[in-house]
Amino acid sequence: MTPVAPYRLPQGGRIDRNRPLSFSLDGKRVGGFHGDTLASAVFASGLRLVGRSFKYHRPRGIVTAGPEEPCALVDVLGPAGREPNRLATTLALQEGLIAESQNRWPSLRFDVGSIGNLAARFLPAGFYYKTFMAPGWAWERLYEPTIRRAAGLGRLATAGAHPAAPAAAAPAETVHDHADVLVIGGGSAGLAAAQRLGLAGARVMLLEQDAALGGGTLLDRRWQAWRVAMIAALAGLENVRRLPRSCVVGAYGHGVYAALETLAPEESARFHGLRERLRIIRASRVLLATGAIERLIAFPGNDLPGVMLAGAALAYLRRYGVAVGARPAYFLNSDEAYQTVFEFHAAGIASAGVIDVRTNSRAADRARALGIRVHSGAVVQGVAGGHSVQRLKFSALAGGHAGVLHADCLLISGGHAPATALASQLGAAQAWQPSIAAYTPVLDPRIGRVAGAARGCYGLAAAALDGAAAAAAMAAELALPAGPVEPAWVLPADPEQTAMEPLWEVRGRGKAFVDLQNDVTAEDVRLAQREGYEHVEHMKRYTTHGMATDQGRIGGLVGSAVLAAARGLPVSEVGLPKFRPYIQPLPFAALAGSEVGRHFKPQRRLPLHDWHEAAGANFVSIGLWLRPLVYGRETGWEAVIKEARAVRRSVGLTDVSSLGKIDVQGPDAARFLDFIYANLYSTLPVGRARYGIMLREDGMLLDDGTCSRLGPEHFLITTTTANSTAVLEHMEFQLQAVCPHLDVLLCDVSDQWAQFALAGPRSREVVAAVVSDLDLSTEAFPFMAAAPATLAGVPGRVFRISFSGERAFELAVPAAHALRVWTALLAAGKAFGIVPYGLDALNTLRIEKGHVTGAEIDGRTSVHDLGLEKMFSTKKDFVGKALALRPALTDPGRKQLVGVKSLDGRPVASGAHLVGGADAKKPGRSQGHVTAMCYSPALEGYIALALLERGRERHGEKLYAANPLRGRHGPVEIVDPCFVDKDGSRMHG
């Protein structure tokens, strides 16, 4: 049975009363209906206290009916885990929903943290800048742990902390969309603009953060027929997409926008539990019809549960059939806010009275005619009550008259401020409009336009016409057909209204809040001004005003007005802080989308992955690639030594298909490569390859690899596996931004070619057995030669390249023919005892030879550090040259590449520090570190490469390799980094 809801009206609202739902809040079972939000169901049940404030732990209730809510944040527990900071005002009610209030202990009604409210005078804004300074030892031991425990609102639960809280997030996905025009906001302005643009033939996306399109028209009975007709008209336009429950959370440059779409429960079930979509939208133009947000008034006690915005109370009444109180009082400054008064009166809810800051108004006269008592020219001086409103004190602005109203809620309105966050992110200027006492955005028309209440054009009819006019102007700018001159609309007239009277603060005894979530008071703002934080951005950071999850949307302008008064300036000269993404809370799960777990990074497989797996390979991830580490099930170094020894003694074959391969073609290809690489390539003959290095713009090494000239205007470069994407991006940037005058084409062909390295003394015989049209003799095909060839009947390429110190060839064939050529090579080498070898053996061979890889090119090393000065051309300019010649990068005292030999027969761990002290407890300072190590079958001992201060002049010196984490401290000798084939005879033979 659904629990009784005493504040639910017998009729009305957009809920389905035939579909009751039950849920729990803090363990209490509560009822609602399909179509409710958690907040509307809570109001209907009579609950008022829903949370505690961040700093003082003061009792807080629901203030708004939308995403601007500062107080009603809850933890939601369910099959998808425990999720904190969900807005009760936007959270769709579901059967069995489990919610818990936040920031309280042990319970919401009795919160120990509320003791902070008693000490509030000692905890003003910025108090943390002046305290926790002494004693020094207390910061890490006491202050920081205490502050961290107090920080935050909700909490995350680990698996098993709650029976309904496993450590898994609800699934989400990322979608990319394109449109001619993105219309943000589905109120009267947005609907009118979308129809006008749709009729003109534009591809339109209409996004509305609410579950239903209509905006303010949802709250006015006169507009229901127009709203239904407009939605039907838009549904008939195939070029217009309507996306409710979709909030644009960020606006970026070049027409890029981010939107969070929250799926309805029924749609989520249809998509296997998918809860959210992060939409990345690219649009030629944007039309901002984001409306206006009602703002609060700062007065003593304005944070008490039951004090809320009048427009929000109207939304709960009209949309959910819920009365937020049985005897409301009103504190208003505009005729627009009286719509709430009239609707509550029509629903039979008695009023405690209206307090209007203005001395007279049309709406006040109408209210009096209905028998509603209106106190004109008055303000609320304070609100009394414990966990809810009980009474309020008011007084006349002119002095003298004062009174008390007994009420169970106070509905306030300080006017409306256009929602400018997205326009601000797009660089719009803020223009002060005295008639509405608010800022309106001035957006560059090349980006888009602002329409309706977001432009300060209040009234539903005025907003609709303004949206249509903005759409017509935009259609003309986009050279779209004009469409109908004027849609056939019959618009209800906007009522005549008396001008609003700006009211920001009523000063008195007690705390008057301008930021309800972060507990920022008007006095905090004045304190910031006295402390010298006079700029609105400085005040924001000093007080944390506007930095909560609501981004100061209902109190931001109020804080600016208080600051302006403290500085003796008009509000128009103070301004608003810069708004930044995201404009409302965005779950990390939505940002991650489907890229979680095994899908966090795509896993790429070599063309021969299945063969390697069948051959018993153990794989390791290098970049995105799975590469064979070692073959066989042997543990330790035995299998690696076996593979490396086979290469040194006879021949071995390894798969290097994951290397980056970039095809460079064009009349200016050689000139471009001269600019990209530190060494020359314009002098490279056709049919030859050259080892090269490229630098970052700061002069540090970016990558190494080979470049082969396949034709006069055709080059092929290889990169390391891990850096292939970075190198391609680097080259494309330089080509587009620095060398746009060069006629060059770049193409990533990494996936198109499989590539194998065949190394060892017998490698020539093996290659000769599968290559039929190429003379492989040293004279005809010397070291660093490159040529097309036919391999096992497959057109491919052969390169005479070695990173092992042995005679070696790299063979490239189209990836589809990889298995055919690989098996042919193994068959040809069977007589010589050929073995496939993995990455560990490849690393062993390169360490023995002294070749560098990513372990040494780690972003911190220079050309001089690694002894590559001979490749640093002085005849040309290239990327990074100027900064590479900085004295600090050529200082002989820098760490330099050296070889390391273990003197005690034990491994030298990668990452170990090279120190001078023999005592493991007093090793002395680090003079360098080990970058890579292996067991060398050629030297029959453990060796390593390292970076050591002044390393090249310290060959023969004895040091110690210290690795305290592994409990190792052993003697080593510093030697030349090239251990094998120092004269190159084996490699060139």
XYZ file of N, CA and C in Angstrom, residues 28-149:
366
model
N 12.935 5.617 5.750
C 11.495 5.805 5.902
C 10.810 5.539 4.570
N 9.776 4.706 4.602
C 9.062 4.368 3.365
C 8.121 5.509 2.999
N 8.209 5.955 1.752
C 7.434 7.080 1.259
C 6.828 6.687 -0.084
N 5.712 7.340 -0.431
C 5.034 7.011 -1.674
C 5.020 8.165 -2.654
N 4.808 7.836 -3.904
C 4.693 8.833 -4.955
C 4.018 8.219 -6.159
N 4.131 8.903 -7.306
C 3.510 8.425 -8.534
C 4.500 8.500 -9.685
N 4.199 7.742 -10.708
C 5.002 7.806 -11.918
C 4.913 9.222 -12.487
N 6.044 9.821 -12.767
C 6.092 11.202 -13.211
C 6.604 12.145 -12.144
N 6.650 11.680 -10.899
C 7.200 12.470 -9.808
C 8.719 12.545 -9.904
N 9.282 13.579 -9.324
C 10.698 13.560 -8.964
C 10.786 13.186 -7.498
N 11.970 12.876 -7.048
C 12.144 12.578 -5.628
C 11.693 13.771 -4.792
N 12.009 14.983 -5.244
C 11.655 16.179 -4.477
C 10.147 16.357 -4.396
N 9.428 16.174 -5.493
C 7.980 16.362 -5.451
C 7.316 15.325 -4.557
N 7.811 14.095 -4.581
C 7.244 13.062 -3.713
C 7.552 13.353 -2.252
N 8.743 13.888 -1.982
C 9.092 14.253 -0.611
C 8.181 15.372 -0.113
N 7.955 16.389 -0.943
C 7.039 17.463 -0.561
C 5.641 16.918 -0.303
N 5.174 16.035 -1.178
C 3.828 15.492 -1.037
C 3.663 14.743 0.279
N 4.734 14.109 0.743
C 4.664 13.336 1.982
C 4.704 14.207 3.223
N 5.008 15.496 3.064
C 5.072 16.389 4.215
C 6.454 16.559 4.795
N 7.458 15.884 4.234
C 8.823 16.040 4.718
C 9.371 17.393 4.271
N 10.088 18.075 5.146
C 10.661 19.373 4.805
C 12.176 19.381 4.963
N 12.683 18.726 5.982
C 14.123 18.666 6.217
C 14.719 17.573 5.325
N 15.643 17.956 4.416
C 16.203 16.971 3.493
C 17.726 16.919 3.528
N 18.369 17.856 4.200
C 19.830 17.836 4.206
C 20.407 18.799 5.218
N 21.739 18.838 5.221
C 22.476 19.758 6.091
C 23.457 20.540 5.225
N 23.697 21.774 5.604
C 24.595 22.611 4.813
C 26.034 22.150 4.987
N 26.870 22.565 4.052
C 28.238 22.055 3.977
C 29.105 22.466 5.171
N 29.057 23.723 5.528
C 30.012 24.263 6.503
C 29.477 24.231 7.929
N 28.260 24.773 8.120
C 27.706 24.890 9.467
C 26.751 23.771 9.829
N 26.442 22.904 8.887
C 25.501 21.802 9.113
C 24.141 22.320 9.574
N 23.717 23.442 9.002
C 22.396 23.975 9.320
C 21.331 23.159 8.586
N 20.142 23.046 9.148
C 19.082 22.285 8.475
C 18.675 22.969 7.174
N 18.462 22.161 6.146
C 18.121 22.707 4.843
C 16.971 21.920 4.219
N 16.169 22.634 3.443
C 15.067 22.016 2.719
C 15.225 22.204 1.229
N 14.192 21.833 0.497
C 14.195 21.976 -0.962
C 13.891 23.435 -1.290
N 14.670 24.011 -2.202
C 14.557 25.428 -2.527
C 14.019 25.648 -3.931
N 14.345 24.780 -4.866
C 13.971 24.975 -6.262
C 13.275 23.725 -6.785
N 12.970 23.741 -8.069
C 12.352 22.576 -8.705
C 13.166 22.075 -9.879
N 14.424 22.513 -10.003
C 15.218 22.131 -11.156
C 16.673 21.922 -10.826
N 17.534 21.941 -11.838
C 18.957 21.649 -11.634
C 19.720 22.736 -10.890
N 19.090 23.875 -10.647
C 19.752 24.931 -9.890
C 19.657 24.713 -8.379
N 19.109 23.588 -7.967
C 18.903 23.298 -6.545
C 20.225 23.255 -5.766
N 20.327 24.043 -4.658
C 21.570 24.047 -3.896
C 21.590 23.117 -2.680
N 20.419 22.662 -2.225
C 20.374 21.988 -0.922
C 19.961 20.524 -0.971
N 19.034 20.166 -1.829
C 18.454 18.821 -1.810
C 19.293 17.851 -2.629
N 20.456 17.516 -2.096
C 21.325 16.516 -2.715
C 21.293 15.257 -1.859
N 21.211 14.106 -2.514
C 21.090 12.845 -1.790
C 22.049 11.814 -2.363
N 22.316 10.798 -1.567
C 22.995 9.595 -2.050
C 21.922 8.616 -2.516
N 22.119 8.033 -3.677
C 21.190 7.039 -4.207
C 21.868 5.683 -4.185
N 21.205 4.709 -3.585
C 21.745 3.362 -3.489
C 20.897 2.424 -4.327
N 21.571 1.586 -5.097
C 20.838 0.653 -5.926
C 21.763 -0.331 -6.597
N 21.264 -1.097 -7.534
C 22.094 -2.099 -8.202
C 23.317 -1.515 -8.889
N 23.275 -0.251 -9.272
C 24.422 0.354 -9.954
C 25.454 0.901 -8.984
N 25.213 0.798 -7.692
C 26.168 1.289 -6.712
C 25.624 2.451 -5.925
N 26.458 2.988 -5.065
C 26.081 4.152 -4.268
C 26.590 5.397 -4.973
N 25.685 6.266 -5.357
C 26.068 7.468 -6.088
C 25.716 8.698 -5.274
N 26.693 9.529 -4.957
C 26.416 10.716 -4.150
C 25.988 11.900 -5.005
N 25.465 12.916 -4.319
C 25.197 14.227 -4.917
C 24.203 14.186 -6.069
N 23.198 13.327 -5.964
C 22.116 13.342 -6.947
C 21.102 14.405 -6.523
N 20.646 15.193 -7.486
C 19.688 16.265 -7.211
C 18.287 15.674 -7.069
N 17.691 15.864 -5.904
C 16.345 15.349 -5.691
C 15.347 16.018 -6.609
N 15.645 17.238 -7.054
C 14.710 17.989 -7.892
C 14.686 17.518 -9.339
N 15.673 16.759 -9.762
C 15.689 16.245 -11.141
C 15.696 14.719 -11.187
N 15.774 14.076 -10.044
C 15.856 12.617 -9.999
C 14.469 12.017 -10.167
N 14.259 11.323 -11.286
C 12.959 10.708 -11.564
C 12.688 9.604 -10.552
N 11.484 9.601 -10.023
C 11.110 8.601 -9.023
C 10.940 7.239 -9.682
N 11.465 6.205 -9.038
C 11.330 4.837 -9.517
C 10.929 3.945 -8.358
N 10.287 2.862 -8.678
C 9.874 1.918 -7.660
C 11.094 1.348 -6.942
N 11.047 1.386 -5.612
C 12.117 0.820 -4.810
C 13.349 1.695 -4.665
N 13.265 2.938 -5.110
C 14.413 3.844 -4.988
C 14.833 3.964 -3.522
N 16.126 3.890 -3.290
C 16.674 4.045 -1.942
C 17.553 5.285 -1.928
N 17.196 6.259 -1.110
C 17.944 7.512 -1.032
C 18.305 7.809 0.413
N 19.441 8.436 0.589
C 19.876 8.853 1.917
C 20.324 10.306 1.864
N 19.973 11.056 2.897
C 20.427 12.440 2.991
C 21.920 12.461 3.271
N 22.528 13.624 3.081
C 23.983 13.738 3.118
C 24.447 14.669 4.243
N 25.727 14.565 4.508
C 26.420 15.536 5.353
C 25.811 15.616 6.751
N 25.486 14.470 7.298
C 24.956 14.456 8.666
C 25.373 13.175 9.362
N 25.450 13.259 10.696
C 25.739 12.078 11.517
C 25.349 12.363 12.972
N 24.681 11.454 13.619
C 24.281 10.113 13.146
C 22.982 10.113 12.348
N 22.197 11.216 12.427
C 20.945 11.252 11.686
C 20.722 12.661 11.175
N 19.732 12.785 10.306
C 19.457 14.086 9.717
C 18.890 15.057 10.742
N 17.997 14.583 11.586
C 17.374 15.485 12.562
C 18.325 15.824 13.693
N 19.153 14.850 14.096
C 20.148 15.111 15.146
C 21.531 14.925 14.535
N 22.160 16.030 14.179
C 23.447 16.015 13.491
C 24.508 16.621 14.399
N 25.480 15.794 14.760
C 26.551 16.278 15.644
C 27.299 17.439 14.996
N 27.399 17.407 13.663
C 28.131 18.460 12.976
C 27.527 19.839 13.128
N 26.265 19.899 13.575
C 25.630 21.209 13.724
C 26.260 22.031 14.829
N 27.148 21.429 15.601
C 27.890 22.205 16.587
C 28.697 23.310 15.916
N 29.023 23.084 14.631
C 29.732 24.109 13.865
C 28.935 25.390 13.754
N 27.594 25.280 13.802
C 26.761 26.480 13.738
C 26.919 27.314 14.998
N 27.151 26.642 16.129
C 27.352 27.370 17.381
C 28.677 28.121 17.380
N 29.648 27.575 16.642
C 30.965 28.213 16.572
C 31.114 29.051 15.310
N 29.986 29.426 14.685
C 30.032 30.100 13.387
C 30.803 31.414 13.438
N 30.730 32.131 14.549
C 31.420 33.419 14.622
C 32.930 33.254 14.507
N 33.420 32.068 14.809
C 34.858 31.812 14.712
C 35.239 31.161 13.375
N 34.239 30.942 12.520
C 34.485 30.266 11.247
C 33.980 31.097 10.074
N 34.379 32.348 9.975
C 33.919 33.166 8.845
C 34.602 32.746 7.557
N 34.238 33.399 6.473
C 34.889 33.117 5.198
C 36.382 33.369 5.309
N 37.159 32.461 4.733
C 38.607 32.633 4.711
C 39.303 32.312 6.009
N 38.580 31.750 7.010
C 39.243 31.477 8.289
C 40.384 30.478 8.132
N 40.264 29.584 7.142
C 41.287 28.557 6.945
C 42.585 29.149 6.414
N 42.533 30.368 5.870
C 43.768 31.008 5.417
C 44.596 31.535 6.588
N 43.953 31.694 7.727
C 44.620 32.342 8.860
C 44.852 31.390 10.034
N 44.311 30.210 9.945
C 44.482 29.232 11.017
C 45.301 28.052 10.522
N 45.446 27.041 11.346
C 46.196 25.827 11.013
C 47.649 26.148 10.660
N 48.180 27.238 11.182
C 49.546 27.646 10.856
C 50.566 27.043 11.822
N 50.150 26.747 13.028
C 51.081 26.231 14.025
C 50.308 25.295 14.964
N 51.018 24.388 15.637
C 52.438 24.061 15.423
C 52.638 23.339 14.095
N 53.854 23.356 13.592
C 54.145 22.800 12.284
C 53.820 21.329 12.158
N 54.035 20.575 13.238
C 53.829 19.123 13.157
C 52.355 18.757 13.018
N 51.458 19.684 13.375
C 50.049 19.333 13.455
C 49.363 19.273 12.099
N 49.968 19.865 11.055
C 49.281 19.897 9.770
C 49.001 18.501 9.240
N 50.051 17.689 9.114
C 49.869 16.356 8.542
C 49.206 15.396 9.519
N 49.445 15.601 10.810
C 48.934 14.648 11.796
C 47.518 14.959 12.261
N 47.132 16.222 12.234
C 45.841 16.594 12.800
C 44.980 17.399 11.837
N 45.502 18.558 11.383
C 44.668 19.472 10.616
C 44.201 18.878 9.299
N 45.157 18.412 8.492
C 44.779 17.910 7.173
C 43.838 16.711 7.255
N 44.114 15.694 8.093
C 43.160 14.573 8.189
C 41.768 15.013 8.627
N 41.709 15.973 9.550
C 40.409 16.448 10.019
C 39.658 17.171 8.919
N 40.363 18.017 8.183
C 39.738 18.769 7.099
C 39.248 17.820 6.008
N 40.061 16.826 5.689
C 39.666 15.897 4.624
C 38.438 15.078 5.035
N 38.350 14.724 6.302
C 37.170 13.987 6.749
C 35.924 14.847 6.682
